[in-house]
mmCIF file of C-alpha atoms in Angstrom:
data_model
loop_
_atom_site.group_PDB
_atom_site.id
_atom_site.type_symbol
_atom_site.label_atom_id
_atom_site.label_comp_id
_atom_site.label_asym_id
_atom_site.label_seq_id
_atom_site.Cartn_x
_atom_site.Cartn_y
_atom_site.Cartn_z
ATOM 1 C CA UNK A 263 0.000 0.000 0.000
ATOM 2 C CA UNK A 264 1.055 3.358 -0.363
ATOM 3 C CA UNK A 265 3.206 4.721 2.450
ATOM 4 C CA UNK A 266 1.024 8.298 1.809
ATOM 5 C CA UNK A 267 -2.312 6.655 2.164
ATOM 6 C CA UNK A 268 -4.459 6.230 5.362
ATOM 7 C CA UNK A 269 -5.310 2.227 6.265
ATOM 8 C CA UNK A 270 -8.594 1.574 4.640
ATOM 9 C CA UNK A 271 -10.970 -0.636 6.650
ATOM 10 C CA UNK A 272 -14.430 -1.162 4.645
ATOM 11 C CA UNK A 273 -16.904 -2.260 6.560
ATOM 12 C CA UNK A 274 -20.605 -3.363 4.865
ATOM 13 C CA UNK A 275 -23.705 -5.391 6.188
ATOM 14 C CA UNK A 276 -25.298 -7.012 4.223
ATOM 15 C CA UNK A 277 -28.430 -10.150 3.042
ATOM 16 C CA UNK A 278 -26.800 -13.822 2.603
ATOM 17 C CA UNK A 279 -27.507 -12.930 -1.184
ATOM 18 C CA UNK A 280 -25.380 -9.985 -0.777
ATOM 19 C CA UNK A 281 -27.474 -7.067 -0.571
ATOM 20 C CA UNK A 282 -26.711 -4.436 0.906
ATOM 21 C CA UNK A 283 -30.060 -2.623 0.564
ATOM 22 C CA UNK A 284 -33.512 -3.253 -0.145
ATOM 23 C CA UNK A 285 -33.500 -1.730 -3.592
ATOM 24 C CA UNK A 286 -31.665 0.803 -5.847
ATOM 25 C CA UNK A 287 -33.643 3.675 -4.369
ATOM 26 C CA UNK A 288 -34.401 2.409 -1.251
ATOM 27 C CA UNK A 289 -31.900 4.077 1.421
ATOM 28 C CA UNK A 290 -31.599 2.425 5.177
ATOM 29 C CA UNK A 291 -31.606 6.386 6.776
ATOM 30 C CA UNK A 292 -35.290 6.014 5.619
ATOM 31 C CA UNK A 293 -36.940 5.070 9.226
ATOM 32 C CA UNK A 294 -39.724 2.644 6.615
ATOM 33 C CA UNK A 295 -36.716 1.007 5.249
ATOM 34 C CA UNK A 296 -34.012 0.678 8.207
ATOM 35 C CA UNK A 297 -37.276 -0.720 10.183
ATOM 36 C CA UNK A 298 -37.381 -3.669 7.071
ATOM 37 C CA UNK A 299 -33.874 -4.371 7.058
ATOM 38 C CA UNK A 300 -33.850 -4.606 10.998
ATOM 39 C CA UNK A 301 -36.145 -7.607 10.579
ATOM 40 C CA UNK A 302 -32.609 -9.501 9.337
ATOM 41 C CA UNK A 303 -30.740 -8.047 12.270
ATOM 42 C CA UNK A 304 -29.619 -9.518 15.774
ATOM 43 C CA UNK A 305 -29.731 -6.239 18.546
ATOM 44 C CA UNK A 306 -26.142 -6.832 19.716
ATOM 45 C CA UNK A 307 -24.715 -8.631 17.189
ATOM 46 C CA UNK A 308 -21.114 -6.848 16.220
ATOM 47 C CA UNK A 309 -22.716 -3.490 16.123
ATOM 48 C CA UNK A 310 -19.900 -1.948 17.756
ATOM 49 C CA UNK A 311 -17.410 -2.818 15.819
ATOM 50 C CA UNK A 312 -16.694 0.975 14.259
ATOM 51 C CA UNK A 313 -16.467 1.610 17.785
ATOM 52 C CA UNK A 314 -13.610 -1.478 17.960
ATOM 53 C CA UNK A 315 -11.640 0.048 14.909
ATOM 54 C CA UNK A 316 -11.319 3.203 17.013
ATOM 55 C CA UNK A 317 -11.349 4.595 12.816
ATOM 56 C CA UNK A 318 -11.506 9.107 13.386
ATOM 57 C CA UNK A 319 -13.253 9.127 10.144
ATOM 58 C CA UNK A 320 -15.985 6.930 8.269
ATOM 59 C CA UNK A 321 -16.198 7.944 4.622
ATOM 60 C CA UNK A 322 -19.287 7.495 2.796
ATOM 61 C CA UNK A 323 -20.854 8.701 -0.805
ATOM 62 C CA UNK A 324 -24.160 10.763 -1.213
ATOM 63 C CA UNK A 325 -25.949 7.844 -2.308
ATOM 64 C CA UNK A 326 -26.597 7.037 1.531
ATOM 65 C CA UNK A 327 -27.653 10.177 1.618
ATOM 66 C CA UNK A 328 -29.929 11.072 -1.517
ATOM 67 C CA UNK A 329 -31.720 8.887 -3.970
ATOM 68 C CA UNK A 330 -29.149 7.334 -7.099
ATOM 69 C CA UNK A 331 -30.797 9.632 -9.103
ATOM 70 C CA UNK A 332 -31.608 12.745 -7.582
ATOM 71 C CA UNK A 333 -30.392 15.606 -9.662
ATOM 72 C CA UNK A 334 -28.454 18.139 -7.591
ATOM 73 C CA UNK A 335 -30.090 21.806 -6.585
ATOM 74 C CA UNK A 336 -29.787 24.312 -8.289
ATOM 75 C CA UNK A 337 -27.121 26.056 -6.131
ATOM 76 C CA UNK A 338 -26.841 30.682 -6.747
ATOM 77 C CA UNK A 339 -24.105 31.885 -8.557
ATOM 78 C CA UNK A 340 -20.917 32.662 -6.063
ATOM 79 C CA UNK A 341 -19.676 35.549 -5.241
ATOM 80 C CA UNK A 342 -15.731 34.453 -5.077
ATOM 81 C CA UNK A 343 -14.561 33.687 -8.243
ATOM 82 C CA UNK A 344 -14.280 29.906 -9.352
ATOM 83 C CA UNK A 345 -10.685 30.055 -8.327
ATOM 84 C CA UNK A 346 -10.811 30.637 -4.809
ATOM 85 C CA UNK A 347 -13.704 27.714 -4.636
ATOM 86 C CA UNK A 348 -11.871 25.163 -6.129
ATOM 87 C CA UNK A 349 -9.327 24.778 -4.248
ATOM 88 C CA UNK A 350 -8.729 22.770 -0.945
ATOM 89 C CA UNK A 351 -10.435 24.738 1.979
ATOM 90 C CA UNK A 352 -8.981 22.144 5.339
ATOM 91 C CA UNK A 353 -11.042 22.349 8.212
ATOM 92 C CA UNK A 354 -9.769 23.824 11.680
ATOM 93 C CA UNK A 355 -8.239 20.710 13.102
ATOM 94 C CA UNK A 356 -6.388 20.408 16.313
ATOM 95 C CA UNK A 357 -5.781 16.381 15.903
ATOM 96 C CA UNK A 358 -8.540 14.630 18.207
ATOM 97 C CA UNK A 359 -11.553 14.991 16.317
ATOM 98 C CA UNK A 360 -13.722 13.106 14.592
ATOM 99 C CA UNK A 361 -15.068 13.325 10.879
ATOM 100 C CA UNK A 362 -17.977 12.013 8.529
ATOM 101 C CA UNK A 363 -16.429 12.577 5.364
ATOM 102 C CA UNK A 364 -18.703 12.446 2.298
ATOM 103 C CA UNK A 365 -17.575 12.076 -1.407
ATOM 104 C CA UNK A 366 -20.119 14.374 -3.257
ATOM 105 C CA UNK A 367 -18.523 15.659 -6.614
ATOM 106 C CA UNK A 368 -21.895 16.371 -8.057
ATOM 107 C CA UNK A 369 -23.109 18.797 -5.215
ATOM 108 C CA UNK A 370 -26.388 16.747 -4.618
ATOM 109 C CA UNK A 371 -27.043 17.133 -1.005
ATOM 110 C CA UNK A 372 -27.854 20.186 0.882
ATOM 111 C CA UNK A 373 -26.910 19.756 4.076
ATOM 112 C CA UNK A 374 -28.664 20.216 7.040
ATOM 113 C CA UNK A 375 -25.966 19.466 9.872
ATOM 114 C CA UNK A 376 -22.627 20.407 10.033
ATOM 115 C CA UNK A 377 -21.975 18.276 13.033
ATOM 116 C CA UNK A 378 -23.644 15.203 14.513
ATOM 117 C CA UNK A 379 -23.200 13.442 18.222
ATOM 118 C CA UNK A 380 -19.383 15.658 18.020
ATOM 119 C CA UNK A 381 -18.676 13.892 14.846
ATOM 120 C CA UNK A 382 -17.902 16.889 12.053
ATOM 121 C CA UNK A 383 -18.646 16.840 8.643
ATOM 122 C CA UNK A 384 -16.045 16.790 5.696
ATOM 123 C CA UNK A 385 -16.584 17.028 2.073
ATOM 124 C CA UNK A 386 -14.405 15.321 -0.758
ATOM 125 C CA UNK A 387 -15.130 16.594 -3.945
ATOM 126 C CA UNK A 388 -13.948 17.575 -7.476
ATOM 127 C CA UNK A 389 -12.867 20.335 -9.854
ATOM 128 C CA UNK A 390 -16.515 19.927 -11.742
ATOM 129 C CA UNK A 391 -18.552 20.420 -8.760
ATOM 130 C CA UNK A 392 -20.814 23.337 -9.037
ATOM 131 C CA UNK A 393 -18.891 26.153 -7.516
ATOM 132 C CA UNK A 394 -22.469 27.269 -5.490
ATOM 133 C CA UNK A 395 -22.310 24.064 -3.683
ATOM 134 C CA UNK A 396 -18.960 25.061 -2.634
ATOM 135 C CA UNK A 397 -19.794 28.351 -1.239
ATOM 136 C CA UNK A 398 -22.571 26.860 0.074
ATOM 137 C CA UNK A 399 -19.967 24.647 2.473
ATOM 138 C CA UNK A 400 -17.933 27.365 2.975
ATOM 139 C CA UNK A 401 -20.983 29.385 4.267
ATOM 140 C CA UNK A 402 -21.319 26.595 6.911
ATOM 141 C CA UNK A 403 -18.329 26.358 8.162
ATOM 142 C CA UNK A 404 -17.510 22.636 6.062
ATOM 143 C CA UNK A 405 -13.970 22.163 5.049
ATOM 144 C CA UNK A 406 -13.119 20.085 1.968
ATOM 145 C CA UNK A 407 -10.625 19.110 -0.368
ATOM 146 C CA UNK A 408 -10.219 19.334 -3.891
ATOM 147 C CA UNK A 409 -9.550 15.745 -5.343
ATOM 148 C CA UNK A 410 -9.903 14.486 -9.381
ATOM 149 C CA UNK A 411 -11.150 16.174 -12.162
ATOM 150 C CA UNK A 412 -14.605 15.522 -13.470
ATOM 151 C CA UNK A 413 -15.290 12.553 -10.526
ATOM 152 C CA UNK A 414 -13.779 12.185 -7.105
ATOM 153 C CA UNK A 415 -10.323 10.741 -7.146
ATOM 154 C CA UNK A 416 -10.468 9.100 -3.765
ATOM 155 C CA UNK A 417 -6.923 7.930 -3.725
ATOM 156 C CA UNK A 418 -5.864 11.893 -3.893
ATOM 157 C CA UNK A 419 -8.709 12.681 -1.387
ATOM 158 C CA UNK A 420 -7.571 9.624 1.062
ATOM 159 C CA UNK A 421 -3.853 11.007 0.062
ATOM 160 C CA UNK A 422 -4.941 14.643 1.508
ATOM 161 C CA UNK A 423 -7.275 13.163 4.492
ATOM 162 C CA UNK A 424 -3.731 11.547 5.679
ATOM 163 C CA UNK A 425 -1.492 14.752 4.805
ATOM 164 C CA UNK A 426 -3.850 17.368 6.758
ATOM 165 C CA UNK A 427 -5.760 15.593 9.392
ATOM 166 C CA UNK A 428 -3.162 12.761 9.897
ATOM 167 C CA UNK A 429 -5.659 10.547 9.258
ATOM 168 C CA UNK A 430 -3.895 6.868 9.692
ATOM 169 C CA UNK A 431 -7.066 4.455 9.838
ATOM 170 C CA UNK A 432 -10.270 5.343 7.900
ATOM 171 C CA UNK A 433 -13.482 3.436 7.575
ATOM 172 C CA UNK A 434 -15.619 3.309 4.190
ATOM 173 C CA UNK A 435 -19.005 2.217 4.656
ATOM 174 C CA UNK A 436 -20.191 3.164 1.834
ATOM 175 C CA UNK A 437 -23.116 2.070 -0.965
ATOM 176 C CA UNK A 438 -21.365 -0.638 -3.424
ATOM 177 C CA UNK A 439 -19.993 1.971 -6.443
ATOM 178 C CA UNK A 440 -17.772 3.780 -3.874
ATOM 179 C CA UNK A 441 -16.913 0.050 -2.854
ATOM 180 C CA UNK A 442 -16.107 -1.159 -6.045
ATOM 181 C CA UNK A 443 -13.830 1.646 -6.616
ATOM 182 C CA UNK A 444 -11.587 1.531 -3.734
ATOM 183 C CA UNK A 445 -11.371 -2.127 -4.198
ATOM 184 C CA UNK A 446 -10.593 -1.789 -7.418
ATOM 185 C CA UNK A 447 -7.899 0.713 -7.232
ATOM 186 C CA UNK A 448 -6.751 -1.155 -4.712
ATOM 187 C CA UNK A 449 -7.019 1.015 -2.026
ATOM 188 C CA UNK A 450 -8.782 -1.262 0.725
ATOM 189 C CA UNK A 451 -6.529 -3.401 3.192
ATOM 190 C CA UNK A 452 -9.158 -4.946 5.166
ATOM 191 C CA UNK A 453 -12.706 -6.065 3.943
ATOM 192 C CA UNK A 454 -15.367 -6.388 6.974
ATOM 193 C CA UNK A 455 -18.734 -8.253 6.140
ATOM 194 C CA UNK A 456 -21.434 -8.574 8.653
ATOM 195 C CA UNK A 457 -23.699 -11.118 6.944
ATOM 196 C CA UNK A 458 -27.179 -10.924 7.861
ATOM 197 C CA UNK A 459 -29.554 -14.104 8.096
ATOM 198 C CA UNK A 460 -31.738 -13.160 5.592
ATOM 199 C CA UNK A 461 -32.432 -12.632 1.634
ATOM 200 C CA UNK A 462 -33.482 -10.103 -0.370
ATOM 201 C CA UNK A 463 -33.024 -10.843 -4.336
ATOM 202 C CA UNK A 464 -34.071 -8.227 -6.856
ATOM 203 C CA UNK A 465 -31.859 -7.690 -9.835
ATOM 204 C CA UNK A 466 -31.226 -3.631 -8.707
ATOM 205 C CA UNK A 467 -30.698 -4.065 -5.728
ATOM 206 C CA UNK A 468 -27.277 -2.786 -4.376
ATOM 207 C CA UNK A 469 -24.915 -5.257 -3.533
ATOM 208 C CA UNK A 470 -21.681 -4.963 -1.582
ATOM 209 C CA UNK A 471 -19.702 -4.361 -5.425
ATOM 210 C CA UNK A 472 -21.638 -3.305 -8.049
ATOM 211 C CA UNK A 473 -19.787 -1.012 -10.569
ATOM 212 C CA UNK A 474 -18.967 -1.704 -14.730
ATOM 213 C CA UNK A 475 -18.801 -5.738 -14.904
ATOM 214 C CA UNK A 476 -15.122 -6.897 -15.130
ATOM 215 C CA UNK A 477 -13.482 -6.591 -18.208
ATOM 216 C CA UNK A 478 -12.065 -9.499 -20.380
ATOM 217 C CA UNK A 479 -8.659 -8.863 -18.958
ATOM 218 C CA UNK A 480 -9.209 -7.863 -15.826
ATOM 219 C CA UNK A 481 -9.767 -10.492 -12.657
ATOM 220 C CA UNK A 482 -11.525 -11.050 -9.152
ATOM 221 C CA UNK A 483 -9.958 -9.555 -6.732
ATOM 222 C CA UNK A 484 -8.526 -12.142 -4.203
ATOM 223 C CA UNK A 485 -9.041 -12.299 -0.731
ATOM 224 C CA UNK A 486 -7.531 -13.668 2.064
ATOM 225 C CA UNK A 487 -9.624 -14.587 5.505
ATOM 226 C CA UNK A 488 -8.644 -13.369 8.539
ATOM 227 C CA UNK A 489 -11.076 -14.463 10.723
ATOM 228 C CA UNK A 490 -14.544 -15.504 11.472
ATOM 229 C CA UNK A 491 -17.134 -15.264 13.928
ATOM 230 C CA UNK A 492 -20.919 -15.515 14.657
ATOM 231 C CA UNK A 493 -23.455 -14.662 16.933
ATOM 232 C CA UNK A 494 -26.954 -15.821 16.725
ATOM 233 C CA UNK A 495 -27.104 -15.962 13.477
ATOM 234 C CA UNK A 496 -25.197 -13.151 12.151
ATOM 235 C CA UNK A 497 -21.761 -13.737 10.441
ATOM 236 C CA UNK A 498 -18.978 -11.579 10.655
ATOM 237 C CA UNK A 499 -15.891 -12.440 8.042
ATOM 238 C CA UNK A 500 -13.046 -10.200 7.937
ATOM 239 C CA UNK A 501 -10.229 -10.808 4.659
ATOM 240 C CA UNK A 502 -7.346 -9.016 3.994
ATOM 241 C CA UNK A 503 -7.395 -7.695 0.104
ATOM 242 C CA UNK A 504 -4.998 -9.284 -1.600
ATOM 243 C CA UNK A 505 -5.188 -7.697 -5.079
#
């Protein structure tokens, strides 16, 4: 792994078939849906295990936040010009705190907290985001860095989460794009799978990687198991990515 590079932990929870959620625009922060997918669920059962990790930072994308295909708002013309938007704007820091970081290059949520149970909110994004939804953050107070060009690059925003924050561990629970793309660039060391007992089927509904289908030269990437434990049901498997 890259020396620059936080340790990457992704955690997901997910059906025996795999899914992750019940459907593509079903999200569990809706109270109708988490209260479905709790019917799978064991109270207890390795729900502390973010807590374990002892992770200062769990990054996520906007799709756990907004529907897949909500458009994004139509966010005023700035003020600033373009160039003193797009550009990194780091949060205060002093070292101890804690951060929900969100990869939204397409400015689709407007947020409604800046900071949540002392957890603070940081923004990856990119140089097409719409330079409103960047004043917009900078209105509230939101740091955020500047990483990739037309999409998030999150191996240059986990490169600048290490370099300003000193962010060593970080935890991706994430929706399965984001998934497949750290595991793909191989950017995850370890893979953590609560497996619920329960099924779900569907043909769109997210699974822990979905992204583009492999292509005819490219292969699975291996795993390697760590461990394995249960508890009443549930199944937690943790691998260490391989390739």
């Amino acid at each position: 792994m890259d020396a620059e590079l936080p340790r990457v932990v992704l955690t997901t929870t997910a059906s025996v078939d795999g899914r992750i959620s019940l459907g593509r625009s079903q999200r569990l922060m809706d109270d109708r849906v988490g209260r479905r997918w709790g019917t799978m669920a064991v109270p207890g059962a390795f729900t502390d295990r973010h807590e374990q990790l002892g992770a200062r930072a769990i990054l996520e994308g906007s799709g756990s936040l907004v529907d897949v295909d909500a458009p994004a708002p139509e966010w005023p013309v700035p003020t600033p010009p373009d160039s003193a938007l797009l550009r990194d704007h780091p949060p205060v820091a002093t070292g101890s705190e804690r951060w929900y970081v969100i990869a939204d290059g397409r400015g689709r949520v407007d947020w409604k907290f800046t900071e949540m149970d002392g957890v603070r909110l940081l923004l990856l994004v990119c140089e097409a985001t719409p330079t409103g939804y960047l004043q917009r953050l900078v209105d509230l107070g939101v740091g955020y860095f500047v990483a990739g060009r037309d999409r998030v690059d999150l191996r240059e925003g986990l490169r600048k989460l290490r370099a300003n924050l000193g962010l060593e561990l970080v935890v991706a629970d994430s929706g399965g794009t984001i998934n497949a793309t750290l595991l793909r660039e191989g950017l995850v060391d370890v893979l953590d799978v609560v497996t619920l007992p329960g099924l779900i089927g569907g043909l769109g509904a997210p699974t822990i990687m979905d992204g583009p289908e492999l292509g005819e030269d490219e292969s699975p990437i291996l795993l390697e198991l760590l461990d394995v434990a249960t508890n009443r049901g549930v199944v937690r498997t943790r691998y260490r990515v391989l390739s």
